Amino acid sequence: MARSALVLGGGMVGVSTAWHLIQKGYDVTLVERGEPGRETSYGNAGLIQREAVEPYAFPHDLMKLVQVAFKRGNDVNYRWGDLPAIAPKLAEYWWNSSPRRYGVARTGFEALIRHCLSEHESMVEAAGAADLVEKQGWTQIFRTEKGFEDGAARARYFAREFGVDSRILDPSTLAREEPALRRRMTGGVQWTTPWSVKDPGALVQRYAEAFVKAGGHIVHGDARTLANLSSGWTVQTADGPVSAEQAVIALGPWSSDLTEAMGYRFPLFVKRGYHRHFKWDGKLNNPMIDTDAGVALLPMARGLRVTTGAEFARRDAPPCWRQIRESERLARGMLDIGEGVEATPWIGSRPCVADMLPIIGEASGHTGLWFHFGHAHQGFTLGPATGRLCAELMKGETPYIDPLPYRPGRFRTGRRAFTI
Ligand SMILES: Cc1cc2nc3c(=O)[nH]c(=O)nc-3n(C[C@H](O)[C@H](O)[C@H](O)COP(=O)(O)OP(=O)(O)OC[C@H]3O[C@@H](n4cnc5c(N)ncnc54)[C@H](O)[C@@H]3O)c2cc1C
């Protein structure tokens, strides 16, 4: 008899899990309150980041800390009023970012990133979504000599250590290859292996369509109605209650709404981000990110998408437009862009875990309940790779990646006794 599962959440992570489960012969219902791929997996930079072998650490460098504390840069912002609420989790993030502990996160993260392209490839093929994907990489650009020197050194290190390819572009080469750039930069690093997607939400929707075509069901419902039955799990949906033997929580930044209600306290927090599209009829050969300035320039279906760096705040706190305004100003200095497409910028939340690794595995206190969230800056990249891992674990197969670094039981902070 086919095994059955409820997948809660229709972002890149949930849809990819659902797709992998259906390939394994499961009867799968995906429960989503809206439409698949309309939240965080819609508003991101659309990069499938093969180069992102190092997760973002909390800075330990004093200069950087001072810059952040006094809000001198645009790449990181925070809301004063939210600090008391988020400080304990940030302290844990800082602690896990020490050079010794960070090595553990990097090893676990790199083991996933290594598979991001091949796992997307299978899904792109099944979904007939090749038209949404460009395979030319993206370019990191620099505005100071020091930034360029450090960036080039990092690129050489990544090539040596992780086999990640790149091209180091001196200022003249960069200017020649990207004539639309109005400002002369000090150089660039073109990461040549990543992919870029011109409509990230549409890619998730295509994956969701492939899931339905393979026999999956998508229903509207509120995941917070999840309840435990003697034989499995049930959730209330617009089509009535739907039940299955197993349930996966893949609610991205909303995962804590459900896990906390069920008694699990993980060190989850969000880094919010913003984007806005601008009318633009120019051309960039590659998407560009000026990481130091905290601005990304991304040619997309709706126009040039300009995104920001990270904002530490409560998920549901009111927006603060400072970073997106500054990113717009910086973008206008680099490209001849027109007016904004939307009246109001988009805001979303990267779902982060204090030790920089996603949480993937079965709940210690509930049989058949699975966790799959916390992909932070790279959930769009990693959804298919961790979706496969999660599906293999659920089915009891030998997983293709060692799941130990991502096990929920690595945290002892829950009310329940987690097994280590
Ligand atoms: C500005 C920005 C740029 C980024 N750039 C990149 C990038 O270039 N590459 C990359 O890999 N990552 C990037 N990210 C991160 C990436 O977008 C996220 O890690 C990823 O989208 C998380 O996917 P998810 O499926 O976990 O969450 P989501 O996409 O948010 O999906 C969660 C789903 O759960 C649903 N849901 C929530 N509550 C309920 C409920 N009660 N009942 C039913 N459904 C519910 C939501 O509607 C949503 O569809 C970026 C993020 C931001 C903010």
Short mmCIF file of C-alpha atoms and ligand atoms in Angstrom, two decimals:
data_model
loop_
_atom_site.label_atom_id
_atom_site.label_comp_id
_atom_site.label_asym_id
_atom_site.label_seq_id
_atom_site.Cartn_x
_atom_site.Cartn_y
_atom_site.Cartn_z
CA MET A 1 0.00 0.00 0.00
CA ALA A 2 1.26 3.52 -0.81
CA ARG A 3 2.51 5.46 2.18
CA SER A 4 0.99 8.88 2.70
CA ALA A 5 2.28 12.29 3.78
CA LEU A 6 1.08 15.83 4.37
CA VAL A 7 3.58 18.48 3.38
CA LEU A 8 2.86 21.75 5.17
CA GLY A 9 4.05 24.79 3.24
CA GLY A 10 4.41 25.39 -0.49
CA GLY A 11 7.68 27.30 -0.74
CA MET A 12 10.73 25.89 -2.52
CA VAL A 13 11.42 23.62 0.45
CA GLY A 14 7.91 22.18 0.81
CA VAL A 15 7.29 21.76 -2.93
CA SER A 16 10.65 20.02 -3.40
CA THR A 17 9.91 17.65 -0.50
CA ALA A 18 6.47 16.89 -1.93
CA TRP A 19 7.96 16.24 -5.37
CA HIS A 20 10.56 13.83 -3.99
CA LEU A 21 7.99 11.97 -1.92
CA ILE A 22 5.74 11.45 -4.93
CA GLN A 23 8.69 10.07 -6.89
CA LYS A 24 9.00 7.50 -4.10
CA GLY A 25 5.43 6.31 -4.54
CA TYR A 26 3.89 8.26 -1.65
CA ASP A 27 0.35 9.61 -1.70
CA VAL A 28 1.14 13.29 -0.98
CA THR A 29 -1.03 16.30 -0.11
CA LEU A 30 0.65 19.68 0.02
CA VAL A 31 -1.15 22.12 2.32
CA GLU A 32 -0.64 25.81 1.58
CA ARG A 33 -2.55 28.82 2.88
CA GLY A 34 -2.07 30.75 -0.39
CA GLU A 35 -0.47 29.65 -3.64
CA PRO A 36 2.86 27.79 -3.92
CA GLY A 37 5.94 29.96 -4.31
CA ARG A 38 4.40 33.31 -3.37
CA GLU A 39 6.30 34.08 -0.16
CA THR A 40 10.03 34.00 0.58
CA SER A 41 10.62 31.70 -2.37
CA TYR A 42 9.09 34.38 -4.61
CA GLY A 43 10.93 37.47 -3.44
CA ASN A 44 14.54 36.32 -3.30
CA ALA A 45 17.47 37.05 -5.59
CA GLY A 46 16.74 33.95 -7.70
CA LEU A 47 20.25 32.55 -7.50
CA ILE A 48 20.98 28.85 -7.28
CA GLN A 49 24.20 29.38 -5.46
CA ARG A 50 26.70 26.61 -6.12
CA GLU A 51 29.38 28.96 -4.77
CA ALA A 52 27.66 29.45 -1.37
CA VAL A 53 29.74 26.85 0.45
CA GLU A 54 30.08 29.06 3.51
CA PRO A 55 26.93 30.04 5.41
CA TYR A 56 26.71 33.64 6.63
CA ALA A 57 28.36 33.90 10.04
CA PHE A 58 27.65 36.54 12.67
CA PRO A 59 30.63 38.91 12.46
CA HIS A 60 33.35 38.50 15.09
CA ASP A 61 35.49 41.26 13.61
CA LEU A 62 35.38 44.35 15.83
CA MET A 63 35.34 46.87 12.96
CA LYS A 64 32.37 45.13 11.37
CA LEU A 65 30.54 44.93 14.69
CA VAL A 66 30.99 48.67 15.23
CA GLN A 67 29.80 49.35 11.67
CA VAL A 68 26.66 47.28 12.26
CA ALA A 69 26.02 48.66 15.76
CA PHE A 70 26.14 52.26 14.50
CA LYS A 71 24.23 51.40 11.32
CA ARG A 72 27.05 52.70 9.16
CA GLY A 73 26.57 50.20 6.33
CA ASN A 74 23.63 49.11 4.24
CA ASP A 75 24.28 45.36 4.16
CA VAL A 76 23.00 44.80 7.71
CA ASN A 77 20.34 46.68 9.64
CA TYR A 78 18.41 45.99 12.83
CA ARG A 79 15.42 47.34 14.68
CA TRP A 80 16.32 48.74 18.09
CA GLY A 81 12.91 47.95 19.53
CA ASP A 82 13.17 44.28 18.53
CA LEU A 83 16.55 43.64 20.17
CA PRO A 84 15.19 42.39 23.52
CA ALA A 85 13.05 39.82 21.70
CA ILE A 86 15.73 38.55 19.31
CA ALA A 87 18.92 39.02 21.37
CA PRO A 88 19.05 35.50 22.93
CA LYS A 89 18.93 33.87 19.50
CA LEU A 90 21.46 36.32 18.09
CA ALA A 91 23.76 35.53 21.01
CA GLU A 92 23.51 31.85 20.11
CA TYR A 93 24.20 32.72 16.45
CA TRP A 94 27.26 34.74 17.51
CA TRP A 95 28.49 31.86 19.68
CA ASN A 96 28.13 29.36 16.83
CA SER A 97 30.01 31.73 14.52
CA SER A 98 33.28 31.50 16.48
CA PRO A 99 36.07 30.18 14.22
CA ARG A 100 36.04 26.74 15.87
CA ARG A 101 32.29 26.15 15.77
CA TYR A 102 31.87 27.76 12.38
CA GLY A 103 33.89 24.91 10.83
CA VAL A 104 31.11 22.48 11.75
CA ALA A 105 28.49 24.67 10.06
CA ARG A 106 30.61 25.09 6.96
CA THR A 107 31.21 21.35 6.57
CA GLY A 108 27.48 20.61 6.95
CA PHE A 109 26.49 23.40 4.61
CA GLU A 110 28.99 22.53 1.90
CA ALA A 111 27.81 18.91 1.91
CA LEU A 112 24.37 20.18 0.81
CA ILE A 113 25.45 22.96 -1.56
CA ARG A 114 27.55 20.49 -3.53
CA HIS A 115 24.32 18.87 -4.77
CA CYS A 116 22.26 21.96 -5.48
CA LEU A 117 22.68 22.06 -9.26
CA SER A 118 22.19 18.36 -9.95
CA GLU A 119 19.08 18.26 -7.74
CA HIS A 120 17.57 21.34 -9.41
CA GLU A 121 18.48 19.86 -12.80
CA SER A 122 16.23 16.81 -12.25
CA MET A 123 13.33 19.02 -11.18
CA VAL A 124 13.84 21.59 -13.95
CA GLU A 125 13.72 18.75 -16.45
CA ALA A 126 10.61 17.16 -14.93
CA ALA A 127 8.91 20.56 -14.79
CA GLY A 128 9.93 21.68 -18.29
CA ALA A 129 11.27 24.86 -16.70
CA ALA A 130 14.54 25.31 -18.60
CA ASP A 131 13.23 28.60 -20.04
CA LEU A 132 13.35 30.18 -16.55
CA VAL A 133 16.97 29.33 -15.85
CA GLU A 134 20.26 30.94 -16.98
CA LYS A 135 23.44 28.97 -16.35
CA GLN A 136 26.05 31.71 -16.61
CA GLY A 137 26.68 32.44 -12.94
CA TRP A 138 26.61 35.82 -11.25
CA THR A 139 29.17 38.53 -10.61
CA GLN A 140 30.22 39.92 -7.25
CA ILE A 141 31.37 43.50 -7.73
CA PHE A 142 33.55 45.66 -5.51
CA ARG A 143 33.90 49.37 -4.91
CA THR A 144 37.14 49.41 -2.84
CA GLU A 145 40.61 48.04 -3.64
CA LYS A 146 40.61 46.15 -0.34
CA GLY A 147 37.20 44.60 -1.08
CA PHE A 148 38.41 43.41 -4.49
CA GLU A 149 41.68 41.99 -3.09
CA ASP A 150 39.79 40.08 -0.39
CA GLY A 151 37.15 38.91 -2.89
CA ALA A 152 39.78 37.64 -5.33
CA ALA A 153 41.66 35.85 -2.52
CA ARG A 154 38.41 34.22 -1.41
CA ALA A 155 37.66 33.09 -4.96
CA ARG A 156 41.09 31.46 -5.24
CA TYR A 157 40.56 29.78 -1.86
CA PHE A 158 37.13 28.45 -2.90
CA ALA A 159 38.61 27.02 -6.12
CA ARG A 160 41.41 25.28 -4.20
CA GLU A 161 39.37 24.08 -1.24
CA PHE A 162 35.92 23.36 -2.73
CA GLY A 163 36.46 23.18 -6.49
CA VAL A 164 34.20 26.21 -7.05
CA ASP A 165 35.09 27.96 -10.32
CA SER A 166 35.25 31.70 -10.89
CA ARG A 167 36.83 34.38 -13.07
CA ILE A 168 38.59 37.31 -11.48
CA LEU A 169 37.74 40.45 -13.44
CA ASP A 170 40.01 43.50 -13.29
CA PRO A 171 38.23 46.88 -13.55
CA SER A 172 38.76 47.19 -17.32
CA THR A 173 37.53 43.67 -18.08
CA LEU A 174 34.49 44.21 -15.88
CA ALA A 175 33.71 47.53 -17.60
CA ARG A 176 34.16 45.97 -21.05
CA GLU A 177 31.97 42.95 -20.29
CA GLU A 178 29.25 44.94 -18.55
CA PRO A 179 28.98 48.21 -20.51
CA ALA A 180 25.69 49.08 -18.79
CA LEU A 181 27.55 49.75 -15.52
CA ARG A 182 27.77 53.52 -15.09
CA ARG A 183 30.19 53.43 -12.21
CA ARG A 184 33.73 52.14 -12.54
CA MET A 185 34.16 49.39 -9.94
CA THR A 186 37.49 48.24 -8.52
CA GLY A 187 36.91 44.74 -9.92
CA GLY A 188 34.68 41.72 -9.82
CA VAL A 189 34.52 37.96 -9.29
CA GLN A 190 32.28 36.10 -11.68
CA TRP A 191 31.14 32.88 -10.04
CA THR A 192 30.70 30.85 -13.17
CA THR A 193 28.82 27.75 -11.96
CA PRO A 194 25.68 29.12 -10.19
CA TRP A 195 22.39 29.53 -12.02
CA SER A 196 20.02 32.46 -12.00
CA VAL A 197 16.25 32.34 -12.32
CA LYS A 198 14.34 35.21 -13.90
CA ASP A 199 11.16 34.54 -11.93
CA PRO A 200 11.83 32.55 -8.73
CA GLY A 201 8.15 32.24 -7.82
CA ALA A 202 7.36 30.87 -11.28
CA LEU A 203 10.02 28.17 -10.87
CA VAL A 204 8.38 26.99 -7.64
CA GLN A 205 5.00 27.02 -9.38
CA ARG A 206 6.37 24.91 -12.24
CA TYR A 207 7.79 22.45 -9.72
CA ALA A 208 4.38 22.39 -8.01
CA GLU A 209 2.68 21.70 -11.36
CA ALA A 210 5.11 18.81 -11.96
CA PHE A 211 4.18 17.47 -8.53
CA VAL A 212 0.45 17.59 -9.40
CA LYS A 213 1.09 16.02 -12.80
CA ALA A 214 2.86 13.15 -11.02
CA GLY A 215 -0.27 12.55 -8.92
CA GLY A 216 0.15 14.96 -5.96
CA HIS A 217 -2.62 17.11 -4.48
CA ILE A 218 -2.43 20.75 -3.43
CA VAL A 219 -5.07 22.04 -1.02
CA HIS A 220 -5.68 25.33 0.74
CA GLY A 221 -5.51 25.07 4.50
CA ASP A 222 -3.98 26.36 7.69
CA ALA A 223 -1.08 24.20 8.83
CA ARG A 224 -1.63 25.35 12.41
CA THR A 225 -4.67 23.06 12.55
CA LEU A 226 -2.38 20.01 12.40
CA ALA A 227 -3.48 17.38 14.91
CA ASN A 228 -2.12 14.02 15.96
CA LEU A 229 -4.31 10.92 15.35
CA SER A 230 -3.57 7.44 16.61
CA SER A 231 -2.82 6.46 12.99
CA GLY A 232 -1.02 9.61 11.86
CA TRP A 233 -1.79 13.28 11.22
CA THR A 234 -4.73 15.36 10.10
CA VAL A 235 -5.12 18.97 9.01
CA GLN A 236 -8.18 21.10 8.26
CA THR A 237 -8.36 22.31 4.67
CA ALA A 238 -10.84 24.03 2.36
CA ASP A 239 -11.69 20.53 1.10
CA GLY A 240 -12.31 19.21 4.62
CA PRO A 241 -9.93 17.31 6.90
CA VAL A 242 -7.03 15.54 5.17
CA SER A 243 -5.08 12.80 6.94
CA ALA A 244 -1.84 10.93 6.32
CA GLU A 245 0.64 8.72 8.16
CA GLN A 246 3.40 11.34 8.15
CA ALA A 247 3.50 15.14 8.17
CA VAL A 248 6.36 17.48 7.26
CA ILE A 249 6.59 21.01 8.61
CA ALA A 250 8.14 23.08 5.79
CA LEU A 251 6.71 26.48 6.64
CA GLY A 252 9.93 28.47 6.20
CA PRO A 253 9.86 31.51 8.52
CA TRP A 254 6.45 30.44 9.87
CA SER A 255 7.67 27.01 11.02
CA SER A 256 8.08 28.20 14.60
CA ASP A 257 4.32 29.00 14.76
CA LEU A 258 3.66 25.28 14.65
CA THR A 259 6.75 23.82 16.32
CA GLU A 260 6.38 26.06 19.37
CA ALA A 261 2.70 25.20 19.69
CA MET A 262 3.77 21.53 19.73
CA GLY A 263 6.37 22.10 22.42
CA TYR A 264 9.58 22.38 20.40
CA ARG A 265 11.77 25.42 20.93
CA PHE A 266 14.45 25.78 18.30
CA PRO A 267 16.77 28.79 18.06
CA LEU A 268 14.97 30.16 14.99
CA PHE A 269 15.01 33.79 13.95
CA VAL A 270 14.66 35.70 10.72
CA LYS A 271 16.79 38.00 8.65
CA ARG A 272 14.37 40.11 6.71
CA GLY A 273 15.03 41.34 3.19
CA TYR A 274 13.39 43.66 0.69
CA HIS A 275 13.13 43.97 -3.08
CA ARG A 276 11.63 46.28 -5.64
CA HIS A 277 11.52 46.06 -9.43
CA PHE A 278 12.47 49.00 -11.63
CA LYS A 279 11.70 49.65 -15.26
CA TRP A 280 14.86 49.09 -17.25
CA ASP A 281 15.55 48.33 -20.88
CA GLY A 282 19.30 47.83 -20.51
CA LYS A 283 21.20 44.57 -20.36
CA LEU A 284 23.49 42.93 -17.84
CA ASN A 285 25.30 39.80 -18.96
CA ASN A 286 25.10 38.49 -15.41
CA PRO A 287 23.20 39.35 -12.24
CA MET A 288 25.40 41.42 -9.94
CA ILE A 289 25.77 41.76 -6.22
CA ASP A 290 27.74 44.40 -4.39
CA THR A 291 27.85 42.50 -1.10
CA ASP A 292 29.72 45.19 0.85
CA ALA A 293 27.18 47.84 -0.11
CA GLY A 294 24.25 45.44 0.37
CA VAL A 295 22.63 45.71 -3.05
CA ALA A 296 21.84 43.14 -5.74
CA LEU A 297 21.01 44.04 -9.36
CA LEU A 298 18.99 41.23 -10.89
CA PRO A 299 17.51 41.30 -14.39
CA MET A 300 14.15 39.54 -13.99
CA ALA A 301 10.86 39.04 -15.77
CA ARG A 302 9.19 42.07 -14.10
CA GLY A 303 12.13 44.47 -14.53
CA LEU A 304 15.40 44.98 -12.71
CA ARG A 305 14.92 43.48 -9.23
CA VAL A 306 16.95 45.31 -6.61
CA THR A 307 17.31 43.43 -3.33
CA THR A 308 18.81 44.28 0.05
CA GLY A 309 21.00 42.58 2.62
CA ALA A 310 19.77 41.44 6.03
CA GLU A 311 17.59 43.13 8.64
CA PHE A 312 17.46 41.67 12.15
CA ALA A 313 13.92 42.19 13.36
CA ARG A 314 10.87 40.33 14.53
CA ARG A 315 9.25 38.56 11.58
CA ASP A 316 6.00 40.49 11.87
CA ALA A 317 7.39 43.89 12.88
CA PRO A 318 6.42 46.80 10.61
CA PRO A 319 8.72 47.27 7.60
CA CYS A 320 11.62 49.70 7.78
CA TRP A 321 12.33 51.06 4.29
CA ARG A 322 15.84 52.41 5.01
CA GLN A 323 17.78 49.58 3.33
CA ILE A 324 15.68 49.32 0.17
CA ARG A 325 15.78 53.11 -0.26
CA GLU A 326 19.56 53.06 0.05
CA SER A 327 19.79 50.05 -2.28
CA GLU A 328 17.71 51.95 -4.83
CA ARG A 329 20.04 54.95 -4.53
CA LEU A 330 23.10 52.72 -5.04
CA ALA A 331 21.44 50.93 -7.98
CA ARG A 332 20.70 54.27 -9.66
CA GLY A 333 24.38 55.14 -9.31
CA MET A 334 25.31 51.96 -11.16
CA LEU A 335 22.59 51.54 -13.80
CA ASP A 336 20.29 53.84 -15.71
CA ILE A 337 17.04 52.49 -14.24
CA GLY A 338 13.58 53.99 -14.50
CA GLU A 339 10.71 54.26 -12.06
CA GLY A 340 9.65 51.56 -9.62
CA VAL A 341 7.24 48.91 -10.92
CA GLU A 342 5.43 48.36 -7.59
CA ALA A 343 4.16 51.16 -5.38
CA THR A 344 5.50 49.43 -2.28
CA PRO A 345 8.60 47.24 -2.02
CA TRP A 346 8.28 43.57 -1.17
CA ILE A 347 9.41 42.35 2.25
CA GLY A 348 10.18 38.79 3.30
CA SER A 349 12.03 36.81 5.95
CA ARG A 350 14.93 34.40 5.59
CA PRO A 351 14.27 31.50 7.98
CA CYS A 352 17.46 31.18 10.04
CA VAL A 353 18.79 28.74 12.65
CA ALA A 354 21.40 29.86 15.18
CA ASP A 355 23.94 27.22 14.11
CA MET A 356 23.49 28.11 10.40
CA LEU A 357 22.28 24.63 9.35
CA PRO A 358 18.73 23.67 8.37
CA ILE A 359 16.72 21.37 10.62
CA ILE A 360 15.84 18.11 8.88
CA GLY A 361 14.60 15.02 10.66
CA GLU A 362 11.85 13.37 12.69
CA ALA A 363 10.47 15.00 15.83
CA SER A 364 11.66 13.32 19.01
CA GLY A 365 8.29 13.44 20.72
CA HIS A 366 5.86 12.69 17.85
CA THR A 367 6.07 9.66 15.58
CA GLY A 368 5.62 10.53 11.92
CA LEU A 369 6.17 14.27 12.37
CA TRP A 370 9.09 15.65 10.35
CA PHE A 371 10.88 18.98 10.43
CA HIS A 372 12.29 20.58 7.31
CA PHE A 373 13.07 24.30 7.60
CA GLY A 374 15.72 26.88 8.43
CA HIS A 375 17.52 27.27 5.09
CA ALA A 376 18.36 30.94 5.76
CA HIS A 377 20.03 32.71 2.80
CA GLN A 378 19.98 29.64 0.57
CA GLY A 379 16.58 27.94 0.69
CA PHE A 380 15.89 28.60 -2.97
CA THR A 381 19.21 26.93 -3.78
CA LEU A 382 18.86 24.03 -1.36
CA GLY A 383 15.16 23.06 -1.46
CA PRO A 384 15.59 20.21 -4.00
CA ALA A 385 18.75 18.85 -2.32
CA THR A 386 17.30 18.82 1.21
CA GLY A 387 13.89 17.77 -0.15
CA ARG A 388 15.50 14.60 -1.44
CA LEU A 389 17.29 14.03 1.87
CA CYS A 390 14.08 14.54 3.85
CA ALA A 391 12.09 12.19 1.60
CA GLU A 392 14.75 9.48 1.84
CA LEU A 393 14.77 9.71 5.63
CA MET A 394 10.96 9.60 5.79
CA LYS A 395 10.90 6.46 3.68
CA GLY A 396 13.64 4.83 5.76
CA GLU A 397 16.09 4.66 2.86
CA THR A 398 19.83 5.12 3.16
CA PRO A 399 20.19 8.88 2.70
CA TYR A 400 22.44 10.20 -0.06
CA ILE A 401 23.97 12.72 2.38
CA ASP A 402 24.92 12.09 6.00
CA PRO A 403 21.88 13.60 7.83
CA LEU A 404 23.60 13.94 11.21
CA PRO A 405 24.55 17.65 11.00
CA TYR A 406 20.90 18.62 10.39
CA ARG A 407 19.18 16.40 12.98
CA PRO A 408 16.62 18.24 15.16
CA GLY A 409 18.07 16.52 18.24
CA ARG A 410 21.24 18.63 18.11
CA PHE A 411 19.37 21.25 20.17
CA ARG A 412 18.63 20.73 23.82
CA THR A 413 16.50 23.82 24.21
CA GLY A 414 13.10 22.22 23.75
CA ARG A 415 10.64 21.46 26.51
CA ARG A 416 10.87 17.87 25.35
CA ALA A 417 14.03 15.84 25.94
CA PHE A 418 15.70 15.74 22.56
CA THR A 419 17.84 12.75 21.79
CA ILE A 420 21.35 13.60 20.71
C1 LIG B 1 15.90 39.35 -0.20
C2 LIG B 1 16.15 37.86 -0.21
C3 LIG B 1 17.03 37.32 -1.16
C4 LIG B 1 17.29 35.95 -1.17
N1 LIG B 1 18.06 35.43 -2.18
C5 LIG B 1 18.24 34.08 -2.26
C6 LIG B 1 18.96 33.51 -3.35
O1 LIG B 1 19.38 34.19 -4.29
N2 LIG B 1 19.17 32.18 -3.36
C7 LIG B 1 18.70 31.37 -2.36
O2 LIG B 1 18.95 30.17 -2.39
N3 LIG B 1 17.95 31.88 -1.35
C8 LIG B 1 17.72 33.20 -1.27
N4 LIG B 1 16.99 33.74 -0.25
C9 LIG B 1 16.47 32.82 0.80
C10 LIG B 1 15.32 32.00 0.28
O3 LIG B 1 14.38 32.82 -0.37
C11 LIG B 1 14.65 31.25 1.44
O4 LIG B 1 15.62 30.51 2.16
C12 LIG B 1 13.63 30.26 0.89
O5 LIG B 1 12.73 30.88 0.03
C13 LIG B 1 12.87 29.59 2.04
O6 LIG B 1 11.95 28.68 1.44
P1 LIG B 1 10.86 27.98 2.30
O7 LIG B 1 10.12 27.06 1.40
O8 LIG B 1 11.50 27.41 3.52
O9 LIG B 1 9.92 29.18 2.81
P2 LIG B 1 8.78 29.98 2.01
O10 LIG B 1 9.13 30.16 0.60
O11 LIG B 1 8.45 31.20 2.80
O12 LIG B 1 7.55 28.99 2.08
C14 LIG B 1 6.81 28.79 3.25
C15 LIG B 1 5.36 28.58 2.81
O13 LIG B 1 4.56 28.25 3.96
C16 LIG B 1 3.30 28.85 3.78
N5 LIG B 1 2.65 28.99 5.09
C17 LIG B 1 3.05 29.75 6.14
N6 LIG B 1 2.19 29.59 7.18
C18 LIG B 1 1.24 28.72 6.77
C19 LIG B 1 0.13 28.15 7.40
N7 LIG B 1 -0.20 28.46 8.66
N8 LIG B 1 -0.61 27.27 6.71
C20 LIG B 1 -0.31 26.93 5.44
N9 LIG B 1 0.75 27.44 4.78
C21 LIG B 1 1.52 28.32 5.44
C22 LIG B 1 3.60 30.19 3.13
O14 LIG B 1 2.46 30.71 2.49
C23 LIG B 1 4.74 29.83 2.19
O15 LIG B 1 4.28 29.53 0.90
C24 LIG B 1 16.69 35.10 -0.20
C25 LIG B 1 15.81 35.64 0.73
C26 LIG B 1 15.52 37.00 0.73
C27 LIG B 1 14.56 37.54 1.73
#
